[in-house]
Tab-separated table of C-alpha atoms in Angstrom:
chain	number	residue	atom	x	y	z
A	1	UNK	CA	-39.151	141.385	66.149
A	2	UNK	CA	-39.274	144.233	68.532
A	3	UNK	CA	-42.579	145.933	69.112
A	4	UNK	CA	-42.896	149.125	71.411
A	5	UNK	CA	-46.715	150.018	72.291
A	6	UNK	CA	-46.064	153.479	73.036
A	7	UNK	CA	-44.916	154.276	69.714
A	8	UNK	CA	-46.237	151.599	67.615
A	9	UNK	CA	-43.326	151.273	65.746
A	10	UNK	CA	-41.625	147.843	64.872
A	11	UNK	CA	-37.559	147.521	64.613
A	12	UNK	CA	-36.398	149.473	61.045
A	13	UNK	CA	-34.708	146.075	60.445
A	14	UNK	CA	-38.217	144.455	59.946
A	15	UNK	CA	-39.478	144.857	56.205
A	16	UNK	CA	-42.134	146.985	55.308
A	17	UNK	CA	-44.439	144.454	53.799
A	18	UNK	CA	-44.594	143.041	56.853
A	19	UNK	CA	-45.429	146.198	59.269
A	20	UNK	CA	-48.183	146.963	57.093
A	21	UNK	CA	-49.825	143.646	57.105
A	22	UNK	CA	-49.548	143.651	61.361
A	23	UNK	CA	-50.885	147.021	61.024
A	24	UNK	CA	-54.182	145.752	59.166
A	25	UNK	CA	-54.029	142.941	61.683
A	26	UNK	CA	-54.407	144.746	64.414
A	27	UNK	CA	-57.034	147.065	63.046
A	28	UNK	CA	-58.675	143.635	62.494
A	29	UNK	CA	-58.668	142.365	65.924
A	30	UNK	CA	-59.953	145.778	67.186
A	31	UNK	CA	-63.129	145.565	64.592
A	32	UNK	CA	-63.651	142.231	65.684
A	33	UNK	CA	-63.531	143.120	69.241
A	34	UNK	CA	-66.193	145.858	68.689
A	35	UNK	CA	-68.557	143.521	66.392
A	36	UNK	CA	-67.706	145.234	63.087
A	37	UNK	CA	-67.281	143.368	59.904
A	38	UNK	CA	-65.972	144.423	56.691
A	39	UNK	CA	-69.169	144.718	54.728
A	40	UNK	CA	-70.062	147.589	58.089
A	41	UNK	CA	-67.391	150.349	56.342
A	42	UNK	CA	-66.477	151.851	59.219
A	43	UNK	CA	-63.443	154.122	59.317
A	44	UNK	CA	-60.655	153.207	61.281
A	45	UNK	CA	-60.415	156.210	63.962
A	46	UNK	CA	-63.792	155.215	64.911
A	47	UNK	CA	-62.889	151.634	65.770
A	48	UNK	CA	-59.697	153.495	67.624
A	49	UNK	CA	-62.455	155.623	69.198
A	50	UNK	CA	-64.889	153.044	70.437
A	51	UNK	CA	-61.770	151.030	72.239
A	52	UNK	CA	-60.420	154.336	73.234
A	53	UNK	CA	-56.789	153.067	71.641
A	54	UNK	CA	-54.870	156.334	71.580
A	55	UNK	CA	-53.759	156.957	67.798
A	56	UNK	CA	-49.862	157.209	66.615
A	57	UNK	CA	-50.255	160.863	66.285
A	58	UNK	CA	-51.705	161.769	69.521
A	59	UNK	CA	-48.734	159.658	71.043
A	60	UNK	CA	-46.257	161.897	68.843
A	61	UNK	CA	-47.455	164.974	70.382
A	62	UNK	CA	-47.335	164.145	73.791
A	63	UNK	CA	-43.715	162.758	73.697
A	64	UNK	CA	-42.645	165.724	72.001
A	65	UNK	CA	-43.972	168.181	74.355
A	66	UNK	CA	-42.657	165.808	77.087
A	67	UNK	CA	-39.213	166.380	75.585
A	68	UNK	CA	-39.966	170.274	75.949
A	69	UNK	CA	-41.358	170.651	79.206
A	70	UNK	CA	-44.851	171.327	78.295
């Protein structure tokens, strides 16, 4: 299994059962880190927020205007 940070993307080989279920794992670990449990309902970006993890989208845009010179 490959996994690149930056993108937060796992090898295309690897099935997409399984990417999903690290994917909730992770969001997990960082609600767990912060003191949140399930029963608290909080929203993912606001775990992402609170542990300042950058989100996939924000890393999308500044690769692309990286490729573009901007």
């Amino acid at each position: 299994m490959k996994w690149r940070w930056k993108s937060r993307s796992i090898h295309k080989s690897f099935p997409r059962k399984k990417v999903s279920k690290m994917m909730v794992a992770i969001i997990m670990m960082l609600k767990w880190m912060c003191g949140h449990i399930r029963r608290d309902k909080t929203r993912n970006e606001i775990i992402r927020d609170n542990v300042r993890e950058a989100s996939v989208t924000d890393n999308k845009r500044e690769v692309r205007s990286t490729w573009f010179r901007h």
